[in-house]
Short mmCIF file of C-alpha atoms and ligand atoms in Angstrom, two decimals:
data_model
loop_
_atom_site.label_atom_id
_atom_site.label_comp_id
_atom_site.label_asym_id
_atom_site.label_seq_id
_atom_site.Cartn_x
_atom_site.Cartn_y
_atom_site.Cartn_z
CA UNK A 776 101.94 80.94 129.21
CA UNK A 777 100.23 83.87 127.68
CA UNK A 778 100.74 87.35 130.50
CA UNK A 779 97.19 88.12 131.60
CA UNK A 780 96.50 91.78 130.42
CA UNK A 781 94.62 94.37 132.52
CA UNK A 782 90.48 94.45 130.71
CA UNK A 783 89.55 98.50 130.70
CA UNK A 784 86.94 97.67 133.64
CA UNK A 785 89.22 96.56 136.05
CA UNK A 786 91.11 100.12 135.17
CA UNK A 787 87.39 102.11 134.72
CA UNK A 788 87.06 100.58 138.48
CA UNK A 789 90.59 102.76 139.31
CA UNK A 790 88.78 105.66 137.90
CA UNK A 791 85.79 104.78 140.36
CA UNK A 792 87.42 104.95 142.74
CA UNK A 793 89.57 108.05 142.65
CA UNK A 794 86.24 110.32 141.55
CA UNK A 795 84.56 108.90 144.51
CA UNK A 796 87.47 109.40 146.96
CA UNK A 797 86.95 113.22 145.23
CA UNK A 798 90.62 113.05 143.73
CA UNK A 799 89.38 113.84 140.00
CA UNK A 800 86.50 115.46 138.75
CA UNK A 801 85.36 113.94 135.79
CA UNK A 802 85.94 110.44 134.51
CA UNK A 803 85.16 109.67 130.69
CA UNK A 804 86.19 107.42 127.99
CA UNK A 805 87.27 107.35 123.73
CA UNK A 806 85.50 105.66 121.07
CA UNK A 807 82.60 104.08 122.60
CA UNK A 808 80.09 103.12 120.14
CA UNK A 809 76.68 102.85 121.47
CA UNK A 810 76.30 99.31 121.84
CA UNK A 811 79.78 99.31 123.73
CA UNK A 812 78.72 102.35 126.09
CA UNK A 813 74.83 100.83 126.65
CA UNK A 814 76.94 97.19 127.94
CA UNK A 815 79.36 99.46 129.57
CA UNK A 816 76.86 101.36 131.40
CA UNK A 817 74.70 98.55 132.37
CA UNK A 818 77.59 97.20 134.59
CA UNK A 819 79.76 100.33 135.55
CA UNK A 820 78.08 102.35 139.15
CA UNK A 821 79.98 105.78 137.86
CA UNK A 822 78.55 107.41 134.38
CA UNK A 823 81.46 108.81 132.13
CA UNK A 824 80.99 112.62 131.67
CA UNK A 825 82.35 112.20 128.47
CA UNK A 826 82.99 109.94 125.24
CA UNK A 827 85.27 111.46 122.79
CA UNK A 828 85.00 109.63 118.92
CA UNK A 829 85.61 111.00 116.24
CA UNK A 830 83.90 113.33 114.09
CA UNK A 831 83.49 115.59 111.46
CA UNK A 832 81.54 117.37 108.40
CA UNK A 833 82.30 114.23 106.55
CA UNK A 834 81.32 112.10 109.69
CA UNK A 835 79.23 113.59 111.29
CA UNK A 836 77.91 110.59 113.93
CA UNK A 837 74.09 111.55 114.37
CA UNK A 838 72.96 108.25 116.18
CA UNK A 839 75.58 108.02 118.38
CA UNK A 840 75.54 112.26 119.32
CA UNK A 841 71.53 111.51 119.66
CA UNK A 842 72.18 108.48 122.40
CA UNK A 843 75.24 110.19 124.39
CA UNK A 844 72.98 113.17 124.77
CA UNK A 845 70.16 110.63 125.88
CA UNK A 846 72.26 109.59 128.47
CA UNK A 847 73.88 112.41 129.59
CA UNK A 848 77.22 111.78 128.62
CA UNK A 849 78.95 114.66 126.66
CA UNK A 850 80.45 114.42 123.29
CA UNK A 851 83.57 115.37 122.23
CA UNK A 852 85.30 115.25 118.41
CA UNK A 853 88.01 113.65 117.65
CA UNK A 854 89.60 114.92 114.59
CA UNK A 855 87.21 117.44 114.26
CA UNK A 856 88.95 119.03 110.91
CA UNK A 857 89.54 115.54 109.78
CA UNK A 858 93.43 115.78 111.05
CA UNK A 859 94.14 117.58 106.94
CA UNK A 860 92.87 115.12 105.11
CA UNK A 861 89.86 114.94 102.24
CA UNK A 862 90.67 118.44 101.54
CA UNK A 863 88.38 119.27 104.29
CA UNK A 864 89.34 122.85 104.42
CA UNK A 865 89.10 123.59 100.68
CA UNK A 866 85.14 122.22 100.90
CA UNK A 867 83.68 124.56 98.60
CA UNK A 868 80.24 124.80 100.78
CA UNK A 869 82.45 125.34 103.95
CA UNK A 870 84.04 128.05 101.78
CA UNK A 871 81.22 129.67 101.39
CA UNK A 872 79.91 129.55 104.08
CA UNK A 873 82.81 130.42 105.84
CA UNK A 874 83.05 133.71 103.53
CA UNK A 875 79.19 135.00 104.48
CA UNK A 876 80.55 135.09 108.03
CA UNK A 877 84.05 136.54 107.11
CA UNK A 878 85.38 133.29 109.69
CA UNK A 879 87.56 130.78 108.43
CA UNK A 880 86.39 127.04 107.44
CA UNK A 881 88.11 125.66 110.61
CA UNK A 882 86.22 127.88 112.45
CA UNK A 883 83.02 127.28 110.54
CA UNK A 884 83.51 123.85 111.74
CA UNK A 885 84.62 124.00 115.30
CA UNK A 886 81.19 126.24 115.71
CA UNK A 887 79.34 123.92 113.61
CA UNK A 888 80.11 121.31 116.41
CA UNK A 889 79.66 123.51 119.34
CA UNK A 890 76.18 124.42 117.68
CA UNK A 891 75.16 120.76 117.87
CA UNK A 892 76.41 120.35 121.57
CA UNK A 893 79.36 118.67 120.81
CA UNK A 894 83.29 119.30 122.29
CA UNK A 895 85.82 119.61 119.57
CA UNK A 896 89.36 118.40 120.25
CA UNK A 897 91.22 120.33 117.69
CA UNK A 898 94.88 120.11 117.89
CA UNK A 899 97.72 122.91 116.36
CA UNK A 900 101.01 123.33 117.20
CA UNK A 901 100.70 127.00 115.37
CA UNK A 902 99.88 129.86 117.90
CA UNK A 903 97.50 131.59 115.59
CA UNK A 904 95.76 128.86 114.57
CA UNK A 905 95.11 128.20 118.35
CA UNK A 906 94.01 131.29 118.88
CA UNK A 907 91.81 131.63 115.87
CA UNK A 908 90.44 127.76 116.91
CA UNK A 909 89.26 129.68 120.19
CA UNK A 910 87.62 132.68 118.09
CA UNK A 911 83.93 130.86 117.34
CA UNK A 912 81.72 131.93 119.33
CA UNK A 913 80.67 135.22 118.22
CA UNK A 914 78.27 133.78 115.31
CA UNK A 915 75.52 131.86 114.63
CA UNK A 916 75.09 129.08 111.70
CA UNK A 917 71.45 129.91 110.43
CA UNK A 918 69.59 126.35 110.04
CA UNK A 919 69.77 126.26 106.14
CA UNK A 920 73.62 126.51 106.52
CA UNK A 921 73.33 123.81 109.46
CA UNK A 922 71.33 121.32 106.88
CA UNK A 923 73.90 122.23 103.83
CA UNK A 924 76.54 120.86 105.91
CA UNK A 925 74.34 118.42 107.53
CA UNK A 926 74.20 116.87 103.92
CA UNK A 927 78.20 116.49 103.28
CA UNK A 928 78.33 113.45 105.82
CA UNK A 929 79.58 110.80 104.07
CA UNK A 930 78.80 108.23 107.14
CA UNK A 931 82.46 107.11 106.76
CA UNK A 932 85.54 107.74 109.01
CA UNK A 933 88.68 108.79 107.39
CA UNK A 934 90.74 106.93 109.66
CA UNK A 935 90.56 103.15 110.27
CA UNK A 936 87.62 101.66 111.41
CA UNK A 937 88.05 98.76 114.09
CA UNK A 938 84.40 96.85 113.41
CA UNK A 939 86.01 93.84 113.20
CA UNK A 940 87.14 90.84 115.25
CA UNK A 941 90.80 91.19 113.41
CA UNK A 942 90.95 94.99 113.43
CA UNK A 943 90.57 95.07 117.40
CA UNK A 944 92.68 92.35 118.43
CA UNK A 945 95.57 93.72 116.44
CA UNK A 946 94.36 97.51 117.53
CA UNK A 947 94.41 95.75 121.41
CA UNK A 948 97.98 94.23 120.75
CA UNK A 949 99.60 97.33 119.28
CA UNK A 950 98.19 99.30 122.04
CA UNK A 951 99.70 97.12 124.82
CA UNK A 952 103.30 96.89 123.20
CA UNK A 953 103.30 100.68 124.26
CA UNK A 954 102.19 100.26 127.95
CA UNK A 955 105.21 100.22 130.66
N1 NAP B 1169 90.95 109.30 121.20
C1 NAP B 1169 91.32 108.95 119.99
O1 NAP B 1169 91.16 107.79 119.57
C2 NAP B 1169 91.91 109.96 119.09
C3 NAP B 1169 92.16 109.64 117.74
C4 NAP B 1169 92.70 110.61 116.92
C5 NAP B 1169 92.99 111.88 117.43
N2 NAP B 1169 92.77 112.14 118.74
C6 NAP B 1169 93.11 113.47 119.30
O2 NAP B 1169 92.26 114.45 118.75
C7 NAP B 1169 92.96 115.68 118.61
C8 NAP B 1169 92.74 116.28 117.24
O3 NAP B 1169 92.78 115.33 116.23
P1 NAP B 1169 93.79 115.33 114.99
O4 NAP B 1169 95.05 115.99 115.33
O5 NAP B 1169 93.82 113.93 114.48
O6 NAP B 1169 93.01 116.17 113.87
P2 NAP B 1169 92.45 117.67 113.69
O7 NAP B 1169 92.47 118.42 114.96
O8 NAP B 1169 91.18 117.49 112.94
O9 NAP B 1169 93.49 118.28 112.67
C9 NAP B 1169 94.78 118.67 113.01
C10 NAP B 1169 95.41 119.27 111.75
O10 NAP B 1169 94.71 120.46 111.39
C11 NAP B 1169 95.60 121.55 111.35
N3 NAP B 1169 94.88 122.73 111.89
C12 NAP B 1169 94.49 122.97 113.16
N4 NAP B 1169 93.84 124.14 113.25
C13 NAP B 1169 93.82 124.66 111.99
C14 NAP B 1169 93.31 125.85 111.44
N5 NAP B 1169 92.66 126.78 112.16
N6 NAP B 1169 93.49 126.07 110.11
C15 NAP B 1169 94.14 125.19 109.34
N7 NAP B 1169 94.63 124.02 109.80
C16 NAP B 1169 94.49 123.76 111.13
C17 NAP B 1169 96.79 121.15 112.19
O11 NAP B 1169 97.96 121.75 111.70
P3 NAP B 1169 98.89 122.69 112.65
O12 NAP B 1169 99.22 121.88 113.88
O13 NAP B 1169 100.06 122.98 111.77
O14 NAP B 1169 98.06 123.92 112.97
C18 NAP B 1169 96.85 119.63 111.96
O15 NAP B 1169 97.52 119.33 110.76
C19 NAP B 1169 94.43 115.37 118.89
O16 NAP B 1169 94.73 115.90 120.16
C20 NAP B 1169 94.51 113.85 118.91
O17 NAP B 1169 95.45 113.36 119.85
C21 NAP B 1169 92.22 111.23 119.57
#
């Protein structure tokens, strides 16, 4: 007989319960499109503080930041330099952009994020990278360079997209193998 798995709500409930006992502070949740989150919301009593997806200059996820900050809920980036990949970093707006404000085009683009409201998860295992990730908050993007980059979004993640039946049931069974 198939093993019955444990659904998310049943563990979102867990969550519940500890941030009402006072035990955590902040509850939140990953890549919640909106019509997931506005289902999920409709049934859950606590709000997550946060929904982390991903995002970048090449996805840049306008409807979805527009409805999280609708309801409250902060965003955060996944993959906020696009983990390497599409050359992200050799961009030759976010060069130059990056020159007029003698910052680097990582940092161009953690700010860029912050500017909209939104949390970037950028991860390094180089200690001056980390620092220099941390380093973005003495400047201002003027709103021409905000629409220049606002016009690079491609609409399309770089990773795999699970918008189908197939994608998340294997996505779900993967996931489980891992879990003790
Ligand atoms: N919730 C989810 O579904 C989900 C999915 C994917 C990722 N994440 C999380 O999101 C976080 C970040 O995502 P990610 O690692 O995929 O991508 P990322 O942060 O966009 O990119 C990481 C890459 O960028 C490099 N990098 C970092 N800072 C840099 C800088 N200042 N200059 C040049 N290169 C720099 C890193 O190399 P070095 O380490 O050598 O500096 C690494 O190769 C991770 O903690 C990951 O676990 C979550």
């Amino acid at each position: 007989m198939k093993k019955r798995r444990m659904d998310f709500r049943v563990r979102w409930s867990g969550l519940e319960e500890l941030y009402e006992e006072g035990k955590v502070r902040a509850i939140g949740v990953d890549n919640f499109t909106q019509d997931r989150m506005a289902d999920f919301l409709f049934f859950q009593k606590v709000r997550p503080a946060v929904n982390m997806i991903e995002c970048n200059t090449y996805f840049q996820r306008e409807k979805e930041a527009e409805y999280l900050k609708q309801q409250n809920i902060t965003m955060q980036a996944w993959s906020p330099l696009a983990a390497g990949q599409k050359n992200l970093l050799e961009d030759p707006v976010l060069c130059e952009i990056a020159k007029a404000h003698e910052k680097s085009v990582a940092q161009i683009v953690l700010h860029w994020l912050v500017q909209r409201g939104i949390v970037p998860v950028v991860k390094s295992v180089n200690p001056k990278r980390m620092k220099e990730n941390l380093d973005i908050f003495d400047f201002e993007l003027t709103a021409d360079e905000m629409e220049r980059i606002r016009q690079l979004d491609t609409e399309h993640s770089y990773a795999t997209s699970r918008d189908t039946g197939k994608a998340v049931t294997e996505f779900l069974e993967a996931a489980m193998s891992y879990q003790v």
